[in-house]
Each structure stands twice: as structure tokens, then as C-alpha cells.
mmCIF file of C-alpha atoms in Angstrom:
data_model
loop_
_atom_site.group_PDB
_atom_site.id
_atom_site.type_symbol
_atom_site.label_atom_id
_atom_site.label_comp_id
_atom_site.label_asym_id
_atom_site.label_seq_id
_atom_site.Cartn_x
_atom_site.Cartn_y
_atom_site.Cartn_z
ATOM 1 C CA UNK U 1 27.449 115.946 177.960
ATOM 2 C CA UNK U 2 27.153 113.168 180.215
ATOM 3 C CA UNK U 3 29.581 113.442 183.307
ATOM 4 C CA UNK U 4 31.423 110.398 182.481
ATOM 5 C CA UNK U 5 31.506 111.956 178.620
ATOM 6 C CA UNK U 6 33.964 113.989 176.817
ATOM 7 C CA UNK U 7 34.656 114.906 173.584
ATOM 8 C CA UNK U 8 37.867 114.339 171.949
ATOM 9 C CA UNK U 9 39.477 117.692 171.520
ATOM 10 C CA UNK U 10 39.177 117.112 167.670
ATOM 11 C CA UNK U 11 35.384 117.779 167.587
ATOM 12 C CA UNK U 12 34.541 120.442 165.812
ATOM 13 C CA UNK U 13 30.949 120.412 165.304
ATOM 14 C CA UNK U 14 28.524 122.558 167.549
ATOM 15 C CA UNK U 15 25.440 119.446 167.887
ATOM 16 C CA UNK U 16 22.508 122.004 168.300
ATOM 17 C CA UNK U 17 23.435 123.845 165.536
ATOM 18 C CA UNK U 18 23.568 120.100 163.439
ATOM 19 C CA UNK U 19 20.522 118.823 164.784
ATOM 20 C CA UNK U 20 18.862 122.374 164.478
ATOM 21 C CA UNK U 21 17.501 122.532 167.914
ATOM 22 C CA UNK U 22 17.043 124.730 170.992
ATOM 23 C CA UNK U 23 17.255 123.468 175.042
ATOM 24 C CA UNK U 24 14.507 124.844 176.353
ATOM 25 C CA UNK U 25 14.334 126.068 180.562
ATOM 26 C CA UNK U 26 11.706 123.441 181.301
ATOM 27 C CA UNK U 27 13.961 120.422 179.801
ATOM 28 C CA UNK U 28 12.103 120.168 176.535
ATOM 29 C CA UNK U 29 13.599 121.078 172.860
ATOM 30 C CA UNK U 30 12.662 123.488 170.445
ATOM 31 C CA UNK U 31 13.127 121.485 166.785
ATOM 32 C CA UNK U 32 13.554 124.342 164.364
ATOM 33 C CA UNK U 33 13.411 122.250 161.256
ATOM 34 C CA UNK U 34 10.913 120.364 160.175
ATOM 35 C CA UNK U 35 10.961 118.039 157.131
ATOM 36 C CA UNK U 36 7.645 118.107 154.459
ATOM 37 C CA UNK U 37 5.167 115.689 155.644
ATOM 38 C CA UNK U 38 3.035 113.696 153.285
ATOM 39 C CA UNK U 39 -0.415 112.818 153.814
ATOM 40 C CA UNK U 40 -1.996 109.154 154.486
ATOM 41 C CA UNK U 41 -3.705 108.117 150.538
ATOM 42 C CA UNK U 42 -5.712 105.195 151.026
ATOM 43 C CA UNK U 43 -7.571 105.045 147.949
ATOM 44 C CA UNK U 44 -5.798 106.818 145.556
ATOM 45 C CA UNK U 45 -5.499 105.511 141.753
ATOM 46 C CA UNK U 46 -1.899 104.751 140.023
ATOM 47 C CA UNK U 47 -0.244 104.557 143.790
ATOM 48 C CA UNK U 48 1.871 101.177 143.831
ATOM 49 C CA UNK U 49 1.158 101.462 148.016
ATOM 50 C CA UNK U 50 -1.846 102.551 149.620
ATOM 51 C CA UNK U 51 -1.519 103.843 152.969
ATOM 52 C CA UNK U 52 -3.820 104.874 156.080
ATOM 53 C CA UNK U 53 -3.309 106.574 159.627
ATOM 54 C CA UNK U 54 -4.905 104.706 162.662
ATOM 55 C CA UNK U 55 -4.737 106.373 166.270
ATOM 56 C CA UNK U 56 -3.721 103.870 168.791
ATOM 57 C CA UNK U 57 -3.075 105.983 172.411
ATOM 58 C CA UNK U 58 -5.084 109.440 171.668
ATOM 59 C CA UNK U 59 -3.230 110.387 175.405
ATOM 60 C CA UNK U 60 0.097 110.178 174.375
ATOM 61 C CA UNK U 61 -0.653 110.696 170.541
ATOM 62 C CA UNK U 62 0.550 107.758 169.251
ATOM 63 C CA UNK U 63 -0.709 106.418 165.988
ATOM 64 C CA UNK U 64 0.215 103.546 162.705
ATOM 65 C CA UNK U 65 0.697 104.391 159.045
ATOM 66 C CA UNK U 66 -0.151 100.994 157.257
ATOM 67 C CA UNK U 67 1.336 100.472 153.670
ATOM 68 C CA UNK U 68 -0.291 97.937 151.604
ATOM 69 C CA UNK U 69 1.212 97.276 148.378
ATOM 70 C CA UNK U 70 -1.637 97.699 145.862
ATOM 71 C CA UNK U 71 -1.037 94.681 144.260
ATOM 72 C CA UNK U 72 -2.408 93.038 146.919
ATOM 73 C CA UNK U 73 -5.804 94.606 146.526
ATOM 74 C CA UNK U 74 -5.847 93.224 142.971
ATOM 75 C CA UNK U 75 -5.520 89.461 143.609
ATOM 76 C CA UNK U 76 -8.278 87.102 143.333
ATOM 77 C CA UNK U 77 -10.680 87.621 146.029
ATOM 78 C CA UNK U 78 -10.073 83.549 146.617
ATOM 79 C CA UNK U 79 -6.503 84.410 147.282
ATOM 80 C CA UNK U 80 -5.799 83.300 151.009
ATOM 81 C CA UNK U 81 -2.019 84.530 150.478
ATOM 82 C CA UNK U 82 -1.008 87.034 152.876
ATOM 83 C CA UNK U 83 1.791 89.228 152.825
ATOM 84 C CA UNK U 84 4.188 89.318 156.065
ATOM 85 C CA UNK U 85 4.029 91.604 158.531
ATOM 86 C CA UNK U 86 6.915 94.265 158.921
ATOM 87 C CA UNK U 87 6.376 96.712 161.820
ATOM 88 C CA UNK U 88 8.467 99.313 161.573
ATOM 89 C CA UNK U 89 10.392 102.279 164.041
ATOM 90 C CA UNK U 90 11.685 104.985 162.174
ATOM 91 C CA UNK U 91 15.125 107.309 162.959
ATOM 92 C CA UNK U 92 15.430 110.499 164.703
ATOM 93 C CA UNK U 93 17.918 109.765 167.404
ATOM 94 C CA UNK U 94 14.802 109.214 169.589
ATOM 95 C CA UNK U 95 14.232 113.117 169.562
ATOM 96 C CA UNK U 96 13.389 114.433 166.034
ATOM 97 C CA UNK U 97 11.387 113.042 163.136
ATOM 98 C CA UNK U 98 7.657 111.421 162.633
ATOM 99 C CA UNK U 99 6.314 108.647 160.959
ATOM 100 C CA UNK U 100 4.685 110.984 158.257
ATOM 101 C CA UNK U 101 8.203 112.814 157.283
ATOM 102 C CA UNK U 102 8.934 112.609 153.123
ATOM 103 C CA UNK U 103 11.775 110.622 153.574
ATOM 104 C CA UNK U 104 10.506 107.830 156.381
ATOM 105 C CA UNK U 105 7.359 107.987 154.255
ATOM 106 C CA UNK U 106 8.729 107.218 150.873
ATOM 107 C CA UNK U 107 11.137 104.244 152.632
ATOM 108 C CA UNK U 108 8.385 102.313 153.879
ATOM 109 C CA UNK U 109 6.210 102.578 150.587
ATOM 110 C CA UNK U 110 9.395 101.073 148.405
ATOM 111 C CA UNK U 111 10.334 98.648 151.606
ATOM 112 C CA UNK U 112 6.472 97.455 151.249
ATOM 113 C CA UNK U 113 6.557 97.190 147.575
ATOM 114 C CA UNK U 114 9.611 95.566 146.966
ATOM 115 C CA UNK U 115 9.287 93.209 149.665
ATOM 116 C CA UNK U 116 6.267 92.308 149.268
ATOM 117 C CA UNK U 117 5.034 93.001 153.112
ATOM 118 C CA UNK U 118 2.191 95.176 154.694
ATOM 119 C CA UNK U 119 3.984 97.846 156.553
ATOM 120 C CA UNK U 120 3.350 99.413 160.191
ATOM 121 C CA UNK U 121 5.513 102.424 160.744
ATOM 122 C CA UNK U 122 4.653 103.893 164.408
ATOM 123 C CA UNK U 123 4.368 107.271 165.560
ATOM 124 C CA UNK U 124 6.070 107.190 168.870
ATOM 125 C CA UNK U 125 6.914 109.209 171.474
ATOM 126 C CA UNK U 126 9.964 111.349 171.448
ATOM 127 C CA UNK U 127 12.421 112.487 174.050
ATOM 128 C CA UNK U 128 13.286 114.821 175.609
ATOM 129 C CA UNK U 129 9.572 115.290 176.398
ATOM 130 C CA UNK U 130 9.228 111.616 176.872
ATOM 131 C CA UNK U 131 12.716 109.867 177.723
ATOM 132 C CA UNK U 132 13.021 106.305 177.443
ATOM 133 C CA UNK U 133 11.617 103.809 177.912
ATOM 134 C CA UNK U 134 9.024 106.058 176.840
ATOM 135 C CA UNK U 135 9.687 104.550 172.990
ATOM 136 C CA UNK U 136 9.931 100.920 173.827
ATOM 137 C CA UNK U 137 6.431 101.391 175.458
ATOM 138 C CA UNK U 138 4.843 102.773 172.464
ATOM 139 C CA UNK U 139 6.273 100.103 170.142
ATOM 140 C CA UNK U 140 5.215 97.268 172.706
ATOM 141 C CA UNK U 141 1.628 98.866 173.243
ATOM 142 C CA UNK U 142 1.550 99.137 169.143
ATOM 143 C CA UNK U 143 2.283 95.425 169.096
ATOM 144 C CA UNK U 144 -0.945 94.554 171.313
ATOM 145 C CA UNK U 145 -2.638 97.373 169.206
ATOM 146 C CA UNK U 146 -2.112 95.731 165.757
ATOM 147 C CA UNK U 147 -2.937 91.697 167.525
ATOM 148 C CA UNK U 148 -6.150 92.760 168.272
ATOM 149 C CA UNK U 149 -7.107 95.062 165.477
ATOM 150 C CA UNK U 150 -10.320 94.551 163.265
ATOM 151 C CA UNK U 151 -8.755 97.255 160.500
ATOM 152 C CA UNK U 152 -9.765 95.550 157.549
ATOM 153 C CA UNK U 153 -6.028 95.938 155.707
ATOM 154 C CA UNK U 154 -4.497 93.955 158.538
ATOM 155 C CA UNK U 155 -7.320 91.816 159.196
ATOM 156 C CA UNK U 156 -7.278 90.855 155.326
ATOM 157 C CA UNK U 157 -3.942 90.958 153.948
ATOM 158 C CA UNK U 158 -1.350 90.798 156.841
ATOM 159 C CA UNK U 159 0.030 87.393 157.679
ATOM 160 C CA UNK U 160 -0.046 88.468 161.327
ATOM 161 C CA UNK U 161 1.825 84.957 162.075
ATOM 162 C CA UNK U 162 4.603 85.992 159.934
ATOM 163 C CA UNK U 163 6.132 88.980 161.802
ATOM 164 C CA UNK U 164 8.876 91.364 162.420
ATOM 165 C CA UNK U 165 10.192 94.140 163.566
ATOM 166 C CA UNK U 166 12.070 96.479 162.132
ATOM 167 C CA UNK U 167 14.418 99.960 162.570
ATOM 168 C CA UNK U 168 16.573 102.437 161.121
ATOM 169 C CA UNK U 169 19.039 103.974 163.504
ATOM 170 C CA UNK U 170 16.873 105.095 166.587
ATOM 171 C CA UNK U 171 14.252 102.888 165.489
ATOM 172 C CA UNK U 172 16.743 100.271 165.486
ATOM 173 C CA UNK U 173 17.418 100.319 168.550
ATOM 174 C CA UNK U 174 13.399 100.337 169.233
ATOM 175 C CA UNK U 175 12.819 97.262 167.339
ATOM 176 C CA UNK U 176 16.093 95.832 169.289
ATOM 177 C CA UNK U 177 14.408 96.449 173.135
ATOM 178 C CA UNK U 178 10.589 95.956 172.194
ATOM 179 C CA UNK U 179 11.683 92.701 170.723
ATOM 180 C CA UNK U 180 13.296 91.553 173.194
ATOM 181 C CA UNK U 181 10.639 92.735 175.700
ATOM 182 C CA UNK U 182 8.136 90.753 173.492
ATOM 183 C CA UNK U 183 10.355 87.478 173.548
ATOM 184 C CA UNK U 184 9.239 87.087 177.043
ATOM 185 C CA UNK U 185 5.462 87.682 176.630
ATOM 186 C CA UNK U 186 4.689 85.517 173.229
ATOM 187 C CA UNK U 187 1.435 84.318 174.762
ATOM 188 C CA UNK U 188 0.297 87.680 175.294
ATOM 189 C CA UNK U 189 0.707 88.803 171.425
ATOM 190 C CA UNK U 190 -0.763 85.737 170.099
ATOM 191 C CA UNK U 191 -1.865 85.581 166.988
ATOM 192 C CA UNK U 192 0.668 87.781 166.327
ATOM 193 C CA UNK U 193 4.170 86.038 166.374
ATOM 194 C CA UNK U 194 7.140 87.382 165.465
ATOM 195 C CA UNK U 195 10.292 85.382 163.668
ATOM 196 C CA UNK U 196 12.453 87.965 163.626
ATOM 197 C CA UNK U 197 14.464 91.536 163.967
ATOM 198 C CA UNK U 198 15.852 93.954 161.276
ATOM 199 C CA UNK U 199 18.370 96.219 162.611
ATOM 200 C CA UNK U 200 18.858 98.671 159.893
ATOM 201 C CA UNK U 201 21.851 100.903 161.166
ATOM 202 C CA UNK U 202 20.631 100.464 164.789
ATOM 203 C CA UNK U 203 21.930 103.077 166.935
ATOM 204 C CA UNK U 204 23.589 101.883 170.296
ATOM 205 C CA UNK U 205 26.009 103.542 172.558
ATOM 206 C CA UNK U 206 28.682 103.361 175.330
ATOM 207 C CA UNK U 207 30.886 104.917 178.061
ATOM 208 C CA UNK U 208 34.074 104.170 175.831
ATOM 209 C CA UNK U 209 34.695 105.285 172.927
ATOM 210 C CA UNK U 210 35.293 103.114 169.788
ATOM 211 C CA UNK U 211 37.799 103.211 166.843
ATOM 212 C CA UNK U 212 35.200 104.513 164.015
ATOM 213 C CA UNK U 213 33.486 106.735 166.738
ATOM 214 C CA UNK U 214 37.073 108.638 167.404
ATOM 215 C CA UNK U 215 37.725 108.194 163.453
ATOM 216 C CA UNK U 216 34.681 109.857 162.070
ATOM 217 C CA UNK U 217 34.720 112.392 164.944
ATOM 218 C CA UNK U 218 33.055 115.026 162.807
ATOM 219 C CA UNK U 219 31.135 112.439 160.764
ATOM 220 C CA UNK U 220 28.798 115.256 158.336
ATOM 221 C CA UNK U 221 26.091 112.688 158.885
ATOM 222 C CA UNK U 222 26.545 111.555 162.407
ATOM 223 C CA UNK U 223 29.481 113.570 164.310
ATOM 224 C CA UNK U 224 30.096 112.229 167.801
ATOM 225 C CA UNK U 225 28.798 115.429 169.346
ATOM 226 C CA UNK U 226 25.688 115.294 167.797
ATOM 227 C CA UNK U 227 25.414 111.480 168.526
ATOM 228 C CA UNK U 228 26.478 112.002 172.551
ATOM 229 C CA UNK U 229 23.176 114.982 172.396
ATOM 230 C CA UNK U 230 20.901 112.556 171.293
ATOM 231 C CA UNK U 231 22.069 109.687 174.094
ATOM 232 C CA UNK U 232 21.750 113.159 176.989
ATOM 233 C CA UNK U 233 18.494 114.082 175.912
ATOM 234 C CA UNK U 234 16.938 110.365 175.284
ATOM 235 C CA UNK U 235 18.576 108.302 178.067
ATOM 236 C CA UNK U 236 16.814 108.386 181.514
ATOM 237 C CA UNK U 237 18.098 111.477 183.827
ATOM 238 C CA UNK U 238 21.372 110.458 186.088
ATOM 239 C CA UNK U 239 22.726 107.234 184.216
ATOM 240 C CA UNK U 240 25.629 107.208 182.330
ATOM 241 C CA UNK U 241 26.001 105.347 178.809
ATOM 242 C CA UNK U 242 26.352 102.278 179.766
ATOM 243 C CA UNK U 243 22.876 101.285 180.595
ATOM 244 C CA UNK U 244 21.163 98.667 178.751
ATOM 245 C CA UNK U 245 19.011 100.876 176.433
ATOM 246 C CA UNK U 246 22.011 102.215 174.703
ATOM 247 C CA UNK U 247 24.599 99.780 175.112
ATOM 248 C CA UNK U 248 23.631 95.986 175.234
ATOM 249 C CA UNK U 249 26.703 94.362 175.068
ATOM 250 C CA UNK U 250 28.020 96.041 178.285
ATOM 251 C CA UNK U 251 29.395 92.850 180.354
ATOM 252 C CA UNK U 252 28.199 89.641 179.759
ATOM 253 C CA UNK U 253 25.237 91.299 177.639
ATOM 254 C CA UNK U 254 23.182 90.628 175.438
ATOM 255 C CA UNK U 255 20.832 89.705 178.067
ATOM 256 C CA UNK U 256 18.043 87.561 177.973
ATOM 257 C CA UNK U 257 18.622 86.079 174.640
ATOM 258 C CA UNK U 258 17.293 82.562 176.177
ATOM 259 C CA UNK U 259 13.617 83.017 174.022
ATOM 260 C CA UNK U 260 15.235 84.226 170.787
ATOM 261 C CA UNK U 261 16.959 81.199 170.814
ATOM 262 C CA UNK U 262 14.034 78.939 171.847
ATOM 263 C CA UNK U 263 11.493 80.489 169.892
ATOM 264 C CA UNK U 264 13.855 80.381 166.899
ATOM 265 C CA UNK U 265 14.031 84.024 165.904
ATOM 266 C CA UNK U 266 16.761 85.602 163.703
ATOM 267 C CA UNK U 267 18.336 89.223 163.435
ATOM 268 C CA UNK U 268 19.358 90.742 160.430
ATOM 269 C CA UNK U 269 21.647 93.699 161.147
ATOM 270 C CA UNK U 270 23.081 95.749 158.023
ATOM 271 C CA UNK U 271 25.143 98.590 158.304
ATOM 272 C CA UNK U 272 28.274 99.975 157.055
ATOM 273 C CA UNK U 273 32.020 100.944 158.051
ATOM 274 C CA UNK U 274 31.427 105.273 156.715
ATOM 275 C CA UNK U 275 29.272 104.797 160.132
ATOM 276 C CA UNK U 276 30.728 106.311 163.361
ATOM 277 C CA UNK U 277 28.232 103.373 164.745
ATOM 278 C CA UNK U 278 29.860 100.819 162.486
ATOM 279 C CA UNK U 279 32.209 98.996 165.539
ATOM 280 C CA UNK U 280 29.490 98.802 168.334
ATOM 281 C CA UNK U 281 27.045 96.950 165.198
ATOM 282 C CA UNK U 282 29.793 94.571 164.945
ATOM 283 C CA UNK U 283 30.028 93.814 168.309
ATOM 284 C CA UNK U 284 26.385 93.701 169.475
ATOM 285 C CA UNK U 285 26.404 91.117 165.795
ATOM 286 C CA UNK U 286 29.271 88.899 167.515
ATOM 287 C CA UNK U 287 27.955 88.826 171.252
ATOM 288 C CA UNK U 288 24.525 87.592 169.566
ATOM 289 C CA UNK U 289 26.615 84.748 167.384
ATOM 290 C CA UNK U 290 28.436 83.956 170.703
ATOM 291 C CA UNK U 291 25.030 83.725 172.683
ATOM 292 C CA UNK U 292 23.482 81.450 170.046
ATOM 293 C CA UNK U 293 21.254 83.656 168.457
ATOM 294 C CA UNK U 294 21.152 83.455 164.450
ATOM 295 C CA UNK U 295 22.148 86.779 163.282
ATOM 296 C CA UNK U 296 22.845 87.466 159.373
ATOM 297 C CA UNK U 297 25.186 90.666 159.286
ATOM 298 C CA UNK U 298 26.103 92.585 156.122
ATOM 299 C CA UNK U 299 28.380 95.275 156.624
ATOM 300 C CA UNK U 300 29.596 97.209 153.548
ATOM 301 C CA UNK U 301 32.212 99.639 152.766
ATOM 302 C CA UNK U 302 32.331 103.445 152.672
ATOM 303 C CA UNK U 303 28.772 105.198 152.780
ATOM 304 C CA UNK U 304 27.072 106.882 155.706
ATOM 305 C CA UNK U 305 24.851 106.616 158.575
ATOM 306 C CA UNK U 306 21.769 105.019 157.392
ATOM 307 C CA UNK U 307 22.527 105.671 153.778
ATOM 308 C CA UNK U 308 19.310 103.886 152.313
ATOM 309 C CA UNK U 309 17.182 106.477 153.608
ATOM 310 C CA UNK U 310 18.337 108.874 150.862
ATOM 311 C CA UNK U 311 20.014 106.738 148.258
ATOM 312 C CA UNK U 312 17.501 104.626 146.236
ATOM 313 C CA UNK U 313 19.675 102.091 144.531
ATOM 314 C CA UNK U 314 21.243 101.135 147.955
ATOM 315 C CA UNK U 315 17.357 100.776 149.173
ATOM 316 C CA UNK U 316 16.852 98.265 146.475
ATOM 317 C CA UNK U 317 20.089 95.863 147.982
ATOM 318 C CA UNK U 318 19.184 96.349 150.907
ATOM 319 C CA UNK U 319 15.507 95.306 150.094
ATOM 320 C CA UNK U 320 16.642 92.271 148.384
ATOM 321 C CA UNK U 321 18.600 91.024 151.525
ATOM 322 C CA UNK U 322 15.657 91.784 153.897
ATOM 323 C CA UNK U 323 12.911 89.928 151.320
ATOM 324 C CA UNK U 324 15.639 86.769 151.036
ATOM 325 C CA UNK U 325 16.339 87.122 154.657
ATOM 326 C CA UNK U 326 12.062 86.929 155.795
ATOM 327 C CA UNK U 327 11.638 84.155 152.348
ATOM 328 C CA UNK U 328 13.987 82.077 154.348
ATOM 329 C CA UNK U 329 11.780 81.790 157.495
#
């Protein structure tokens, strides 16, 4: 663990064997389990969301799984409605999971059809291999990627001037930093302009430890062992947890919130208080309030980390608040 990190003598749960991984000599990680993948479909009958794979940095092997709700195919070809943009970052802790996995798969096809949106989700770069800001680089060279593309599904149906970004735990925290980064280069990602951020569980750290971090110490979903792993193996070598990319809020932070304000962009942040993360959400919600930034927060009762990802009727709330939330702008 990090050497200004200790575990409270309470934890109980070995993180490698949780995560199912393996430190290899060289620095890298072994992943022993892998989830079922699915395959892009882009023209496949009965499917309520098409979806196709399109490389974007063949060097570092990053590529975009569109979703385009099939109903959008079937307007009138007169239509000039287009659906907003969500771009999307999934979880993993920023060292496990892909962009084709069953579960982050089957999230953005509902999140597309019930919303109503063309989906991007990004296959980034993971860490150890590639610490950050190795992640935030991807999802900032995927935003220049998508302003410029001629692929006929965003070209047609995307409303590229109705954008934003979006994460689940890891990717959270992504969609957090790249928009940011983005606020202060709108020019450069014009036509594309984002209105706002969807923080879904985002996953954010710090050098002191909170109340529901030390109270769901051995969290089944997220223990804090597991969680302080994921910061060591993600976090640039030699800085401690307080550094911007996992913990924001760290003395007068949120920094540079200046063009969210100006350019008028909101951030939806949902979580939930079964979440070892739950307090730090809260806060980063507040210091944004305090700032001036809009921020809608919802923040419900018992569950777990990221609990949409495997509980459909939670998925369809939380779909409701995020199609109200983009209506609105």
C-alpha cells in the first residue's frame, strides 16, 4: 500500500485474491478472470440497439463501441431529429475490464435505449501497464476522434452539439478529469460541445480515511483493500493519495471550475450510502455547489458500489433521472 496508507486492523480481505489478479516482476498484472465478451452487431434484425467497433489509436489499441437505438434507423428519412450524444467510460478501477465485457455491454445498450441517446463507450488504456493520466488521454483523444469523424451513425444521428460525458466508478472519475480538461479547450472540440457530466458512482480517493470507507471496511463489493490496490497500481509511481486524479477536493479543490460555470455545464452525480465511496461523492457534490457549479445529486439508501450495473430495475431509475436530467438542457 501506499507509504502514507494503512489498513485499519479490521480488514480482512486479501485484494488480489478479490480482484483475481497476479503482480507481475516487471510491474504489470496478470488478470486471471475474464468476463464473456459480446461481439459488435451492427445490422442485426429484432436488436432494439445496433452497435459497431471503430479503432481510434491502433498504437495504443484504443477503440469506440457506438450504440444506436434502432428506432432511430426507422424514422422518416426527413427526420432532422438527432439523438444526444452520451460518451461513455466504463468501470474497472482503471485496471480490469473492457468496453466489450457482458455487463458494460448490456448497460450501454439499455442506457441508449431508454434514453434515447447514441452511445460511445471507449476502450481505454488500463493501468498498471499504462498509469494515469494514461486514461484521461484516451478519453480526451476519443473526444477529437468522434468531432471529426465521417462514421455515418454519428455523422447522421448524433446531435454532436448536445453532449456529455459519462462514467461508472473508474470511468467516473474519467469523465470527471477529461471534462474538465475539455472545459479549457472548447474551441478545439467544436462542433462537438458538451453541456454536461454524469458521474455514475465515480470513484475518487484520499490520504484520510472517511466514515463509510472505515464502516464498510470489508465492503463484498468494494472492501477498502481492494479499493487502496486499485489507487497503487493506477496512480502515477511516488505520489501519495492526495493528488488531484484521485482526490479533487483536496484543499481549496475543485480546481478550475471557472469554464463549467461560464460555459454553463451541469453534473449529475448519483450514488448511494451501501458505497464505501458514498462520503467523498458527497463532498466532491458540495465543493462543486460551493464553487458555483450546478450539480444535481441523488444519493439513495442501502445498495452497493455501482449497483445499476447488475440490477436492472435500479438501471431503469437511474435512466429516468439521467434522460430528465439531459431533457432539461
Amino acid at each position: 500500500m501506499s507509504k502514507n496508507q494503512s489498513l485499519p486492523p479490521n480488514s480482512t480481505v486479501d485484494p488480489y485474491s478479490h480482484l483475481q489478479i497476479v503482480q507481475n516482476p516487471d510491474g504489470s498484472i496478470t488478470r486471471l478472470f475474464q468476463l464473456p465478451t459480446i461481439a459488435a452487431a451492427p445490422d442485426k434484425e429484432h436488436l432494439k440497439v445496433l452497435t459497431k467497433d471503430i479503432p481510434i489509436n491502433p498504437t495504443h489499441n484504443t477503440w469506440i463501441r457506438i450504440f444506436l437505438p434502432a428506432q432511430a434507423l426507422n424514422q422518416n428519412s426527413s427526420s432532422t431529429t438527432k439523438l444526444p450524444l452520451i460518451i461513455y467510460f466504463h468501470c474497472g478501477g482503471f485496471i480490469l475490464l473492457r468496453a466489450s465485457d457482458s455487463f458494460n455491454h448490456d448497460f450501454c445498450c439499455d442506457l441508449a435505449a431508454q434514453v434515447s441517446a447514441v452511445v460511445v463507450s471507449l476502450e481505454y488504456r488500463l493501468a498498471p501497464e499504462h498509469r494515469l493520466p494514461a486514461a484521461y488521454d484516451d478519453a480526451v483523444e476519443a473526444l477529437h476522434f468522434i468531432k471529426g469523424s465521417d462514421d455515418v451513425w454519428l455523422r447522421d444521428f448524433a446531435d454532436l452539439s448536445k453532449c456529455f460525458l459519462m462514467g461508472t466508478s473508474a470511468g467516473g472519475n474519467i469523465a470527471y478529469h477529461a471534462g474538465f480538461r475539455a472545459s479549457l479547450a472548447v474551441d478545439e472540440l467544436e462542433p462537438l460541445k458538451i453541456h454536461g457530466l454524469l458521474l455514475h458512482h465515480p470513484f475518487f480517493g484520499g490520504a484520510k480515511r472517511t466514515e463509510s470507507e472505515l464502516r464498510l471496511v470489508n465492503n463484498p463489493t468494494l472492501p477498502l483493500s481492494s479499493s487502496d490496490l486499485m489507487w497503487d497500481l493506477a496512480l502515477p509511481i511516488g505520489v501519495d493519495r492526495d493528488h488531484k486524479y484521485s482526490n479533487p477536493t483536496v484543499g481549496d479543490g475543485p480546481d478550475n471550475c471557472d469554464p463549467i460555470i461560464s460555459f454553463g455545464w451541469r453534473i449529475f452525480i448519483a450514488g448511494c450510502d451501501g458505497d464505501p465511496l458514498i462520503y467523498r461523492q458527497v463532498e466532491l457534490a458540495e465543493k462543486l455547489k460551493k464553487k458555483g457549479v450546478e450539480v444535481v445529486a441523488k444519493f439513495g439508501e442501502g445498495d452497493c458500489h455501482a449497483v445499476e450495473l447488475v440490477d436492472k430495475s435500479k438501471a431503469e431509475v437511474l435512466f429516468y433521472l439521467l434522460k430528465d436530467f439531459i431533457e432539461q438542457n
